[in-house]
Protein backbone atom coordinates (compact mmCIF):
# COMPACT_ATOMS: atom_id res chain seq x y z
CA MET A 1 72.67 19.28 -21.58
CA THR A 2 69.96 16.74 -22.23
CA GLN A 3 66.44 18.13 -21.94
CA LYS A 4 63.00 16.50 -22.46
CA MET A 5 60.48 19.02 -23.78
CA PHE A 6 56.82 18.18 -23.53
CA ALA A 7 55.33 21.10 -25.46
CA SER A 8 55.41 19.37 -28.78
CA ASP A 9 56.47 16.18 -30.31
CA LYS A 10 58.21 18.17 -32.90
CA ASN A 11 60.84 19.19 -30.36
CA SER A 12 62.25 15.66 -30.57
CA GLY A 13 64.93 14.53 -33.05
CA VAL A 14 64.67 12.32 -36.16
CA HIS A 15 64.37 8.52 -35.87
CA PRO A 16 67.76 6.89 -36.54
CA LEU A 17 66.25 4.65 -39.17
CA ILE A 18 64.69 7.52 -41.01
CA LEU A 19 68.12 9.25 -41.07
CA GLU A 20 69.62 6.05 -42.41
CA ALA A 21 67.07 5.84 -45.17
CA MET A 22 67.83 9.49 -46.15
CA GLY A 23 71.51 8.75 -46.26
CA GLN A 24 70.86 5.74 -48.60
CA ALA A 25 68.81 7.98 -50.82
CA ASN A 26 71.74 10.53 -51.05
CA ASP A 27 73.44 8.47 -53.70
CA GLY A 28 73.80 9.58 -57.27
CA HIS A 29 71.32 11.35 -59.48
CA VAL A 30 67.62 10.74 -59.94
CA PRO A 31 64.83 12.78 -61.57
CA ALA A 32 63.51 15.65 -59.68
CA TYR A 33 59.93 16.67 -58.40
CA GLY A 34 58.90 13.17 -57.61
CA ASN A 35 59.75 11.35 -60.80
CA ASP A 36 62.05 9.08 -58.93
CA PRO A 37 62.05 5.50 -57.67
CA TYR A 38 62.06 6.52 -54.02
CA THR A 39 58.73 8.46 -54.50
CA ALA A 40 57.22 5.61 -56.49
CA ALA A 41 58.09 3.15 -53.73
CA ALA A 42 56.70 5.45 -51.05
CA ILE A 43 53.36 5.89 -52.99
CA GLN A 44 53.13 2.16 -53.31
CA LYS A 45 53.39 1.84 -49.51
CA PHE A 46 50.56 4.21 -49.05
CA LYS A 47 48.45 2.18 -51.44
CA GLU A 48 49.22 -0.97 -49.46
CA HIS A 49 47.93 0.72 -46.34
CA PHE A 50 45.07 2.71 -47.75
CA GLY A 51 44.14 0.88 -51.00
CA GLU A 52 45.21 0.99 -54.62
CA GLU A 53 42.69 3.86 -55.57
CA CYS A 54 44.17 6.47 -53.34
CA GLU A 55 46.24 9.36 -54.74
CA VAL A 56 49.22 10.54 -52.73
CA VAL A 57 51.40 13.74 -52.88
CA PHE A 58 54.08 14.76 -50.52
CA VAL A 59 54.38 18.28 -49.00
CA PHE A 60 56.68 20.01 -46.58
CA ASN A 61 54.47 20.58 -43.44
CA GLY A 62 51.13 20.04 -41.78
CA THR A 63 49.61 23.40 -42.72
CA GLY A 64 50.65 22.70 -46.39
CA ALA A 65 48.98 19.27 -46.21
CA ASN A 66 45.74 20.58 -44.77
CA VAL A 67 45.47 23.65 -47.04
CA THR A 68 46.34 21.59 -50.12
CA GLY A 69 43.67 19.01 -49.41
CA LEU A 70 41.00 21.46 -48.35
CA LYS A 71 41.58 23.70 -51.39
CA ALA A 72 40.66 20.78 -53.64
CA MET A 73 37.35 20.55 -51.89
CA VAL A 74 36.28 24.19 -51.21
CA ARG A 75 35.87 27.26 -53.33
CA SER A 76 36.17 30.93 -52.13
CA HIS A 77 32.38 31.32 -51.57
CA GLN A 78 32.19 28.15 -49.50
CA ALA A 79 33.05 27.14 -45.98
CA ILE A 80 34.58 24.45 -43.84
CA ILE A 81 32.99 23.26 -40.58
CA CYS A 82 35.39 22.50 -37.79
CA THR A 83 35.90 22.87 -34.02
CA ASP A 84 37.08 26.12 -32.60
CA GLY A 85 40.21 24.27 -31.41
CA ALA A 86 41.04 22.62 -34.81
CA HIS A 87 44.51 23.17 -35.93
CA ILE A 88 43.24 24.84 -39.15
CA ASN A 89 41.51 27.37 -36.96
CA SER A 90 43.80 28.06 -34.04
CA ASP A 91 47.35 27.22 -35.21
CA GLU A 92 47.78 27.84 -38.94
CA GLY A 93 48.08 31.59 -39.09
CA GLY A 94 44.90 32.05 -41.20
CA ALA A 95 46.41 30.00 -43.98
CA PRO A 96 43.30 28.06 -44.84
CA GLU A 97 41.12 31.18 -45.27
CA GLY A 98 43.98 33.12 -46.80
CA PHE A 99 44.85 30.61 -49.53
CA ILE A 100 41.57 29.09 -50.11
CA GLY A 101 39.52 32.20 -49.75
CA GLY A 102 36.63 30.39 -47.98
CA LYS A 103 35.41 30.67 -44.41
CA LEU A 104 35.88 28.57 -41.34
CA LEU A 105 32.62 27.83 -39.42
CA THR A 106 33.68 26.81 -35.95
CA SER A 107 31.94 25.20 -33.02
CA PRO A 108 33.21 24.96 -29.42
CA SER A 109 33.98 21.44 -28.18
CA ALA A 110 35.02 20.52 -24.70
CA VAL A 111 36.36 17.19 -25.90
CA GLY A 112 37.84 18.38 -29.29
CA LYS A 113 35.28 16.40 -31.41
CA LEU A 114 32.53 17.59 -33.79
CA THR A 115 29.09 16.15 -33.32
CA ILE A 116 26.26 15.83 -35.87
CA SER A 117 24.21 18.46 -33.94
CA GLN A 118 26.98 20.91 -34.18
CA ILE A 119 27.39 20.34 -37.86
CA GLU A 120 23.62 20.65 -38.37
CA ARG A 121 23.50 24.06 -36.73
CA GLN A 122 25.93 25.37 -39.55
CA LEU A 123 23.66 24.27 -42.39
CA HIS A 124 20.69 26.60 -41.80
CA HIS A 125 21.72 29.17 -44.50
CA ILE A 126 22.13 26.69 -47.39
CA GLY A 127 21.10 28.60 -50.56
CA ASN A 128 21.46 32.02 -49.08
CA PRO A 129 24.01 33.91 -51.34
CA GLN A 130 24.74 36.29 -48.44
CA ARG A 131 26.26 33.52 -46.41
CA SER A 132 29.28 31.30 -47.05
CA GLN A 133 28.10 27.85 -48.21
CA PRO A 134 29.30 24.93 -46.15
CA LYS A 135 31.06 22.42 -48.39
CA ALA A 136 33.40 20.51 -46.25
CA ILE A 137 33.84 19.18 -42.65
CA SER A 138 37.23 18.95 -41.16
CA ILE A 139 37.99 16.60 -38.17
CA SER A 140 41.14 15.91 -36.43
CA GLN A 141 42.37 12.40 -35.61
CA CYS A 142 43.86 12.59 -32.95
CA THR A 143 42.03 15.83 -31.88
CA GLU A 144 44.08 18.82 -30.56
CA LEU A 145 43.03 17.69 -27.03
CA GLY A 146 44.41 14.26 -27.52
CA THR A 147 41.05 12.55 -27.78
CA VAL A 148 40.40 10.04 -30.51
CA TYR A 149 37.22 9.61 -32.74
CA THR A 150 35.95 6.02 -32.71
CA ILE A 151 35.43 4.45 -36.12
CA ASP A 152 31.69 4.54 -35.65
CA GLU A 153 31.88 8.26 -34.76
CA ILE A 154 33.74 8.94 -38.02
CA LYS A 155 31.30 6.92 -40.09
CA GLU A 156 28.33 8.87 -38.45
CA ILE A 157 29.95 12.18 -39.57
CA THR A 158 30.86 11.02 -43.06
CA SER A 159 27.47 9.51 -43.73
CA TYR A 160 25.67 12.69 -42.55
CA ALA A 161 28.11 14.77 -44.51
CA HIS A 162 27.56 12.89 -47.84
CA GLU A 163 23.81 12.89 -47.35
CA ASN A 164 24.03 16.60 -47.29
CA GLY A 165 26.43 17.15 -50.12
CA LEU A 166 29.58 17.85 -48.00
CA TYR A 167 33.04 16.45 -48.21
CA VAL A 168 34.99 15.33 -45.16
CA HIS A 169 38.61 16.11 -44.49
CA MET A 170 40.72 14.55 -41.90
CA ASP A 171 43.73 16.27 -40.24
CA GLY A 172 45.71 13.19 -39.47
CA VAL A 173 49.05 14.62 -38.57
CA ARG A 174 48.83 12.16 -35.48
CA LEU A 175 46.85 9.43 -37.27
CA SER A 176 49.39 6.81 -36.29
CA ASN A 177 48.83 7.52 -32.60
CA ALA A 178 45.11 7.04 -33.14
CA ALA A 179 45.56 3.80 -34.95
CA ALA A 180 47.72 2.63 -32.20
CA TYR A 181 45.13 3.57 -29.59
CA LEU A 182 42.26 2.11 -31.52
CA ASP A 183 44.33 -0.98 -32.63
CA CYS A 184 43.02 -0.64 -36.19
CA SER A 185 44.48 -0.08 -39.60
CA PHE A 186 44.82 3.26 -41.37
CA ALA A 187 42.13 2.29 -43.87
CA GLU A 188 39.55 1.33 -41.27
CA MET A 189 39.32 4.83 -39.92
CA THR A 190 39.89 6.78 -43.19
CA VAL A 191 38.88 5.46 -46.55
CA ASP A 192 36.71 2.63 -45.18
CA ALA A 193 34.86 5.10 -42.82
CA GLY A 194 34.14 7.46 -45.75
CA ILE A 195 36.82 10.08 -45.50
CA ASP A 196 37.36 11.97 -48.75
CA MET A 197 40.76 13.73 -48.01
CA LEU A 198 43.51 13.06 -45.47
CA ALA A 199 46.51 14.99 -44.22
CA PHE A 200 48.83 12.16 -43.01
CA GLY A 201 51.49 13.12 -40.50
CA GLY A 202 55.21 12.44 -40.64
CA THR A 203 57.18 14.92 -38.56
CA LYS A 204 55.13 14.12 -35.39
CA ASN A 205 56.12 10.39 -35.82
CA GLY A 206 59.89 10.43 -36.35
CA LEU A 207 60.47 12.13 -39.75
CA MET A 208 62.73 15.19 -40.28
CA ILE A 209 60.30 17.00 -42.56
CA GLY A 210 57.30 16.08 -44.69
CA GLU A 211 53.61 15.31 -44.61
CA ALA A 212 51.41 13.55 -47.19
CA VAL A 213 48.05 14.47 -48.77
CA VAL A 214 46.04 11.28 -49.38
CA CYS A 215 42.98 11.66 -51.56
CA PHE A 216 40.32 8.95 -51.54
CA ASN A 217 37.67 10.77 -53.46
CA PRO A 218 38.51 10.37 -57.27
CA GLU A 219 36.58 13.48 -58.29
CA LEU A 220 39.01 15.58 -56.21
CA ALA A 221 42.30 13.97 -57.05
CA PRO A 222 43.04 15.85 -60.37
CA GLU A 223 43.33 19.07 -58.54
CA ILE A 224 45.95 18.09 -56.00
CA THR A 225 49.20 18.26 -57.92
CA TYR A 226 48.36 21.72 -59.35
CA ILE A 227 47.35 23.04 -55.94
CA ARG A 228 50.47 21.68 -54.36
CA LYS A 229 52.71 23.54 -56.90
CA GLN A 230 50.75 26.83 -56.59
CA GLY A 231 50.84 26.50 -52.81
CA MET A 232 54.69 26.31 -52.92
CA GLN A 233 54.72 22.74 -51.46
CA LEU A 234 56.33 20.86 -54.41
CA GLY A 235 59.84 19.73 -53.36
CA SER A 236 62.34 19.56 -56.17
CA LYS A 237 64.55 16.98 -54.35
CA MET A 238 61.39 14.93 -53.61
CA ARG A 239 63.28 11.64 -52.83
CA PHE A 240 64.38 13.03 -49.46
CA LEU A 241 60.80 13.67 -48.47
CA SER A 242 59.26 10.43 -49.88
CA VAL A 243 62.03 7.96 -48.74
CA GLN A 244 61.14 8.88 -45.14
CA PHE A 245 57.55 7.70 -45.72
CA ASP A 246 58.78 4.54 -47.37
CA ARG A 247 60.85 3.66 -44.27
CA LEU A 248 58.21 4.84 -41.77
CA LEU A 249 55.51 2.50 -43.47
CA THR A 250 57.99 -0.48 -43.64
CA GLU A 251 58.07 -3.17 -40.81
CA ASN A 252 55.55 -1.24 -38.66
CA LEU A 253 58.09 1.57 -37.72
CA TRP A 254 55.07 3.95 -37.68
CA LEU A 255 53.25 1.72 -35.15
CA ASP A 256 56.35 1.20 -32.99
CA ASN A 257 56.86 4.98 -32.83
CA ALA A 258 53.20 5.69 -32.10
CA ARG A 259 52.91 3.01 -29.41
CA SER A 260 56.04 4.35 -27.68
CA ALA A 261 54.72 7.93 -27.75
CA ASN A 262 51.32 6.86 -26.40
CA HIS A 263 52.89 4.81 -23.64
CA SER A 264 55.08 7.73 -22.61
CA ALA A 265 52.05 9.92 -22.36
CA GLN A 266 50.38 7.44 -20.12
CA LEU A 267 53.47 7.25 -17.89
CA LEU A 268 53.57 11.06 -17.70
CA ALA A 269 49.82 11.13 -16.83
CA GLU A 270 50.33 8.52 -14.10
CA GLY A 271 53.16 10.65 -12.68
CA LEU A 272 51.10 13.87 -12.71
CA SER A 273 48.29 12.08 -10.83
CA ALA A 274 50.46 12.27 -7.77
CA PHE A 275 50.03 16.07 -7.75
CA PRO A 276 46.41 16.96 -6.62
CA GLU A 277 46.82 20.56 -7.78
CA ILE A 278 46.95 19.35 -11.40
CA THR A 279 43.77 18.25 -13.00
CA LEU A 280 43.85 16.69 -16.53
CA SER A 281 40.99 17.86 -18.71
CA GLN A 282 40.77 14.79 -20.96
CA PRO A 283 41.42 11.06 -20.70
CA VAL A 284 44.79 10.24 -22.22
CA GLN A 285 44.07 8.45 -25.40
CA SER A 286 47.11 9.37 -27.50
CA ASN A 287 50.41 11.11 -27.00
CA ALA A 288 48.87 14.48 -25.73
CA ILE A 289 48.11 15.49 -22.20
CA VAL A 290 45.85 18.54 -21.49
CA TRP A 291 45.40 19.90 -18.13
CA VAL A 292 42.63 22.17 -16.89
CA PRO A 293 43.61 25.91 -17.36
CA GLY A 294 44.37 27.55 -14.08
CA THR A 295 45.78 24.58 -12.36
CA GLN A 296 49.55 24.32 -11.76
CA THR A 297 52.01 23.83 -14.53
CA ILE A 298 54.00 20.58 -14.69
CA PRO A 299 56.24 20.55 -11.55
CA ASP A 300 60.02 20.26 -11.86
């Protein structure tokens, strides 16, 4: 029986072109742990999109990508500022705090976004050894409520962060959907906007398995490969992770998938508008729809 499940984009299958690429990579022997031509080609694709200076490593899942990137930025006596609804706070089983040893400093957000005033309120104990010291800000693009930061909003946060000695991490597991909505390049809302570290999504955009950690800050890059291994995110048959990204970033497959998902969300929202008992809590800007708690669930 064919079903459509709206709870998560990870309930869908793998894009046929991704499966085809994996099948083509399943030919003969190549060096393990990323020392293969498929991984080299995928890294080059990232450099074409994000710039030659970025460093890229592939991991198994979104939690692994977030934790790997954040651990390069934050020590155990330090803290990460994020919204209370951020994936690293609400959906990663305490992995960031457990693996990094640092603390999450959260702020409520009705729209899923952090503001400068919320960040500022977390900086009043700088220099106090009895309080975890803020060292990084983590924002999600798209947010967990489906909203999208504008490029100017991102630049405002990164400028304020860097002026105050903070790094900025972006949870970009649905970055492709944000780029499709904003009609911009990946670089425009990441490295060009001042982001230091990015978790780039694959499984939410057609891949079977795999995410990427993209580092833009050269002082953080040397740590990534060691943290990935210690965090049990280094794949031995790396070619099957990396070849997916090579194909995803070729001929705008990433954009086609993201536009299709965003469009489908708009169609669903339009259909739900016929039911007055359902109230959406946010404008539909990506491939996520959130309705107000207490209203009816999606009707049959």
